[in-house]
Coordinates of C-alpha atoms in Angstrom, one line a residue:
X249 CA 94.1 -83.1 81.0
X250 CA 97.1 -82.9 83.4
X251 CA 97.4 -84.3 86.9
X252 CA 100.2 -84.9 89.3
X253 CA 100.3 -88.6 89.6
X254 CA 99.6 -89.6 93.2
X255 CA 98.7 -93.2 92.6
X256 CA 101.4 -95.8 93.0
X257 CA 101.6 -98.9 90.8
X258 CA 99.7 -102.1 91.1
X259 CA 102.1 -105.0 91.6
X260 CA 104.3 -105.0 88.6
X261 CA 104.4 -101.2 88.4
X262 CA 101.3 -100.3 86.4
X263 CA 101.6 -96.6 86.6
X264 CA 98.6 -95.2 84.7
X265 CA 96.8 -92.5 86.6
X266 CA 93.6 -93.6 85.0
X267 CA 92.3 -96.2 82.6
X268 CA 89.7 -95.9 79.9
X269 CA 86.4 -97.8 80.1
X270 CA 85.6 -99.4 76.7
X271 CA 82.4 -98.5 74.9
X272 CA 81.3 -102.1 75.1
X273 CA 80.7 -101.5 78.8
X274 CA 77.4 -99.9 78.0
X275 CA 76.1 -103.3 76.9
X276 CA 77.0 -105.0 80.2
X277 CA 79.9 -106.0 82.4
X278 CA 81.3 -104.1 85.3
X279 CA 80.0 -100.6 85.8
X280 CA 83.4 -99.0 86.4
X281 CA 84.2 -95.4 85.5
X282 CA 87.7 -94.0 85.3
X283 CA 87.7 -93.0 89.0
X284 CA 86.6 -96.5 89.9
X285 CA 89.3 -98.2 88.0
X286 CA 91.8 -95.7 89.5
X287 CA 90.6 -96.7 92.9
X288 CA 91.0 -100.4 92.1
X289 CA 94.5 -99.9 90.9
X290 CA 95.4 -97.8 93.9
X291 CA 94.1 -100.7 96.1
X292 CA 97.0 -102.8 94.9
X293 CA 99.3 -100.5 96.8
X294 CA 97.0 -100.3 99.9
X295 CA 95.9 -96.7 99.1
X296 CA 92.1 -97.1 99.0
X297 CA 89.2 -98.8 100.7
X298 CA 89.7 -102.0 98.8
X299 CA 91.2 -104.7 101.0
X300 CA 92.8 -107.1 98.6
X301 CA 96.0 -108.5 99.9
X302 CA 99.3 -107.3 98.6
X303 CA 102.3 -109.4 97.9
X304 CA 103.9 -111.7 95.5
X305 CA 101.0 -114.2 95.6
X306 CA 98.5 -111.5 94.4
X307 CA 100.5 -110.0 91.5
X308 CA 98.6 -109.7 88.2
X309 CA 99.3 -112.4 85.7
X310 CA 101.0 -111.2 82.5
X311 CA 98.5 -110.4 79.8
X312 CA 99.5 -111.3 76.2
X313 CA 99.4 -107.8 74.8
X314 CA 102.0 -105.3 73.6
X315 CA 102.1 -101.8 72.1
X316 CA 103.9 -100.8 68.9
X317 CA 103.8 -98.1 66.2
X318 CA 103.0 -95.4 68.7
X319 CA 103.1 -91.9 67.5
X320 CA 102.2 -88.6 69.3
X321 CA 100.8 -85.7 67.3
X322 CA 101.9 -87.3 64.0
X323 CA 105.5 -87.2 65.2
X324 CA 105.6 -83.4 65.6
X325 CA 106.1 -81.4 68.8
X326 CA 103.0 -80.3 70.7
X327 CA 103.1 -76.4 70.7
X328 CA 100.9 -74.6 73.2
X329 CA 100.3 -70.8 73.6
X330 CA 98.7 -69.1 76.6
X331 CA 95.0 -69.1 76.1
X332 CA 93.8 -71.8 73.8
X333 CA 93.5 -75.5 74.6
X334 CA 95.4 -77.8 72.1
X335 CA 94.1 -81.2 71.1
X336 CA 96.4 -83.8 69.7
X337 CA 96.2 -87.4 68.7
X338 CA 98.1 -90.4 70.0
X339 CA 98.0 -93.5 67.7
X340 CA 99.2 -96.9 68.5
X341 CA 98.8 -100.6 67.7
X342 CA 98.1 -103.3 70.3
X343 CA 99.2 -106.8 69.3
X344 CA 97.5 -109.4 71.5
X345 CA 96.8 -113.1 72.0
X346 CA 93.7 -114.6 70.4
X347 CA 92.3 -115.1 73.9
X348 CA 92.6 -111.4 74.8
X349 CA 89.3 -109.6 73.9
X350 CA 89.9 -105.8 73.7
X351 CA 86.2 -105.2 73.1
X352 CA 85.2 -106.9 76.3
X353 CA 83.5 -104.7 78.9
X354 CA 86.0 -106.3 81.4
X355 CA 89.1 -105.0 79.5
X356 CA 90.5 -101.6 80.1
X357 CA 93.2 -99.9 78.1
X358 CA 94.9 -96.5 77.9
X359 CA 97.9 -94.6 76.8
X360 CA 99.0 -91.5 78.6
X361 CA 102.0 -89.1 78.6
X362 CA 104.3 -88.3 81.5
X363 CA 107.2 -86.0 82.2
X364 CA 110.1 -87.3 84.3
X365 CA 111.5 -90.7 84.9
X366 CA 108.6 -92.6 86.6
X367 CA 105.0 -92.6 85.3
X368 CA 103.9 -93.5 88.8
X369 CA 105.1 -90.3 90.4
X370 CA 105.6 -87.7 87.7
X371 CA 103.3 -85.3 85.9
X372 CA 100.8 -86.9 83.6
X373 CA 98.7 -86.0 80.6
X374 CA 95.8 -88.2 79.7
X375 CA 92.5 -88.3 77.8
X376 CA 89.1 -88.2 79.4
X377 CA 87.8 -90.3 76.5
X378 CA 88.2 -93.9 75.5
X379 CA 90.5 -94.9 72.6
X380 CA 88.9 -95.4 69.2
X381 CA 90.1 -98.8 68.0
X382 CA 89.7 -100.9 64.8
X383 CA 90.8 -104.5 64.7
X384 CA 93.0 -105.2 61.6
X385 CA 93.3 -108.9 62.3
X386 CA 92.4 -111.4 65.0
X387 CA 95.4 -110.4 67.0
X388 CA 96.1 -106.7 66.0
X389 CA 94.1 -103.6 66.8
X390 CA 94.9 -100.0 65.7
X391 CA 93.9 -97.4 68.2
X392 CA 93.9 -93.6 68.6
X393 CA 93.1 -91.4 71.5
X394 CA 92.8 -87.6 71.7
X395 CA 94.5 -85.7 74.5
X396 CA 93.6 -82.0 75.3
X397 CA 96.1 -79.8 77.1
X398 CA 95.0 -76.4 78.3
X399 CA 97.7 -74.0 79.3
X400 CA 95.4 -72.2 81.7
X401 CA 94.9 -75.2 83.9
X402 CA 97.4 -77.9 82.9
X403 CA 100.8 -76.5 82.3
X404 CA 103.8 -74.7 84.0
X405 CA 107.0 -73.6 82.2
X406 CA 108.7 -76.6 83.6
X407 CA 106.5 -78.8 81.5
X408 CA 108.3 -77.6 78.3
X409 CA 110.2 -80.8 78.0
X410 CA 110.3 -84.3 76.5
X411 CA 107.2 -86.4 77.4
X412 CA 107.1 -90.1 77.1
X413 CA 104.1 -92.3 76.4
X414 CA 103.1 -95.2 78.6
X415 CA 100.5 -97.9 77.7
X416 CA 98.6 -100.6 79.6
X417 CA 95.9 -103.1 79.2
X418 CA 94.2 -104.6 82.2
X419 CA 91.7 -107.5 82.1
X420 CA 89.2 -108.0 84.9
X421 CA 87.3 -110.8 83.2
X422 CA 88.2 -113.3 86.0
X423 CA 87.2 -111.1 88.9
X424 CA 84.7 -108.4 89.8
X425 CA 86.8 -105.2 90.3
X426 CA 84.0 -103.9 92.5
X427 CA 84.7 -106.5 95.1
X428 CA 86.2 -105.4 98.4
X429 CA 88.7 -108.2 98.4
X430 CA 90.4 -108.4 95.0
X431 CA 92.7 -111.3 94.2
X432 CA 95.1 -109.6 91.9
X433 CA 96.4 -112.9 90.7
X434 CA 93.2 -113.1 88.7
X435 CA 93.7 -109.8 87.0
X436 CA 95.6 -109.7 83.7
X437 CA 98.1 -106.9 83.1
X438 CA 100.2 -105.8 80.1
X439 CA 102.2 -102.6 80.6
X440 CA 104.8 -101.0 78.4
X441 CA 106.9 -97.8 79.0
X442 CA 108.4 -95.4 76.6
X443 CA 106.4 -96.5 73.6
X444 CA 106.8 -93.0 72.0
X445 CA 107.9 -89.5 73.0
X446 CA 107.3 -85.9 72.0
X447 CA 108.4 -82.4 73.0
X448 CA 105.9 -80.1 74.6
X449 CA 106.9 -76.6 73.5
X450 CA 106.1 -73.0 74.4
X451 CA 104.6 -71.1 71.4
X452 CA 106.9 -68.4 70.0
X453 CA 106.4 -65.1 68.2
X454 CA 108.8 -63.0 66.2
X455 CA 108.4 -59.5 64.8
X456 CA 110.4 -57.3 62.5
X457 CA 110.4 -53.7 61.3
X458 CA 112.9 -52.3 58.8
X459 CA 113.1 -48.5 58.6
X460 CA 113.1 -46.0 57.0
X461 CA 110.8 -46.8 54.2
X462 CA 111.6 -45.8 51.5
X463 CA 115.4 -45.4 51.8
X464 CA 118.1 -44.1 49.5
X465 CA 120.6 -46.6 48.2
X466 CA 123.7 -46.7 50.3
X467 CA 122.0 -45.3 53.4
X468 CA 121.4 -47.2 56.7
X469 CA 118.4 -49.4 57.4
X470 CA 117.7 -50.2 61.0
X471 CA 116.0 -53.5 61.6
X472 CA 114.3 -54.0 64.9
X473 CA 112.1 -56.7 66.3
X474 CA 111.3 -58.9 69.2
X475 CA 111.4 -62.7 70.0
X476 CA 108.8 -63.7 72.6
X477 CA 107.4 -67.0 73.9
X478 CA 104.5 -68.2 75.9
X479 CA 104.8 -68.4 79.7
X480 CA 102.6 -71.0 81.2
X481 CA 103.4 -69.7 84.7
X482 CA 101.5 -66.4 84.2
X483 CA 99.8 -66.9 80.7
X484 CA 101.7 -64.0 79.2
X485 CA 104.3 -63.6 76.4
X486 CA 107.8 -62.6 77.5
X487 CA 111.0 -61.9 75.7
X488 CA 113.2 -65.0 74.9
X489 CA 116.5 -63.7 75.9
X490 CA 120.1 -64.2 74.7
X491 CA 119.0 -66.3 71.7
X492 CA 120.7 -66.2 68.2
X493 CA 118.3 -64.9 65.6
X494 CA 119.2 -64.7 61.9
X495 CA 118.5 -61.5 59.9
X496 CA 117.5 -62.5 56.4
X497 CA 116.8 -60.7 53.1
X498 CA 114.8 -61.7 50.1
X499 CA 115.4 -59.6 47.0
X500 CA 112.3 -58.3 45.1
X501 CA 111.3 -60.9 42.5
X502 CA 113.0 -63.8 44.4
X503 CA 111.4 -66.5 46.5
X504 CA 114.5 -67.3 48.6
X505 CA 115.7 -65.7 51.8
X506 CA 119.4 -65.5 52.5
X507 CA 121.0 -64.9 55.9
X508 CA 122.8 -61.6 56.2
X509 CA 123.9 -61.8 59.8
X510 CA 123.1 -63.3 63.2
X511 CA 121.7 -61.0 66.0
X512 CA 121.4 -62.0 69.7
X513 CA 118.2 -61.1 71.5
X514 CA 118.6 -58.7 74.4
X515 CA 117.7 -59.2 78.1
X516 CA 114.1 -58.3 77.1
X517 CA 114.0 -60.4 73.9
X518 CA 114.4 -57.3 71.6
X519 CA 116.4 -57.3 68.4
X520 CA 118.2 -54.5 66.7
X521 CA 120.8 -54.2 64.0
X522 CA 121.7 -52.1 60.9
X523 CA 122.4 -52.8 57.3
X524 CA 123.2 -50.8 54.2
X525 CA 120.5 -50.3 51.7
X526 CA 121.4 -52.0 48.4
X527 CA 118.2 -53.2 46.6
X528 CA 114.4 -53.5 47.0
X529 CA 113.3 -56.4 49.0
X530 CA 112.0 -58.0 52.2
X531 CA 113.7 -58.2 55.6
X532 CA 112.9 -60.7 58.2
X533 CA 114.2 -62.3 61.4
X534 CA 114.3 -66.1 61.6
X535 CA 114.7 -68.1 64.8
X536 CA 115.8 -71.8 64.6
X537 CA 114.1 -72.8 67.8
X538 CA 115.3 -74.7 70.9
X539 CA 114.1 -77.9 72.6
X540 CA 111.5 -76.0 74.6
X541 CA 110.5 -73.4 71.9
X542 CA 109.6 -73.9 68.3
X543 CA 111.2 -72.3 65.3
X544 CA 109.5 -69.1 64.0
X545 CA 109.9 -66.7 61.1
X546 CA 108.8 -63.1 61.1
X547 CA 106.7 -61.9 58.2
X548 CA 108.9 -60.1 55.7
X549 CA 109.0 -56.3 55.8
X550 CA 109.4 -54.7 52.4
X551 CA 111.8 -51.8 51.9
X552 CA 111.8 -49.7 48.7
X553 CA 115.4 -48.6 47.9
X554 CA 115.6 -45.6 45.7

């Protein structure tokens, strides 16, 4: 899910747009949903009906917790097309003091992604579900959370960029967050920015057609194709223009492609070049990718040389 972050930080710059309610809440504790926690956080900046005072005397106290080993989508870019939602996993470890109970119904934690320089004001991707966590010791817990991004609702082309992960743990065990007058000095907070990063990329397609087929040895083969990529602005595929694309050949009986020449895609993303027929084999175009668009290879087109 993607939102434009509109909630400012609690004192100390907690910038999460939403926090996840732990499963233990079903067994007791405060009955807060994500929206409720969001409202409580917003209150710290005077943006909701909560009336807790704001200032240095009501800043959250530092919670003994930190994030490490965070990884987004297994360390690979997140590639999204035009019509299908993509689900990816964020894994992380929380190291905490023995007095911090991550399973408590009063403790909320989350990791979300943001694009820009400030998680309090920039675009954000977050999960609607709670993290799945397993304690590996008295002070370490391994967690994962699934984030779903749907290009039909969540993305614009400008979102093809580097996204950073931000994590936070907040402890309401010393005060009821439902109160209309929160004393933030009784709220524990651990926050950590830039714990991991990933690239969100626009899905790419590459085609090839080598003709004529068959062809006489020494004659000309014309190799055409097109390089396109997803547009999240209109949910269509458009030509990726002025990009270097390699023309490659794999001789019959071989498993290896070799580069013959480099062709630049046209103003519409089309590709066209000619070569001299020498031996039977497969022709393909190969695109190395850019920061916003993943690498892609066309399926080889076989030409019989007679």
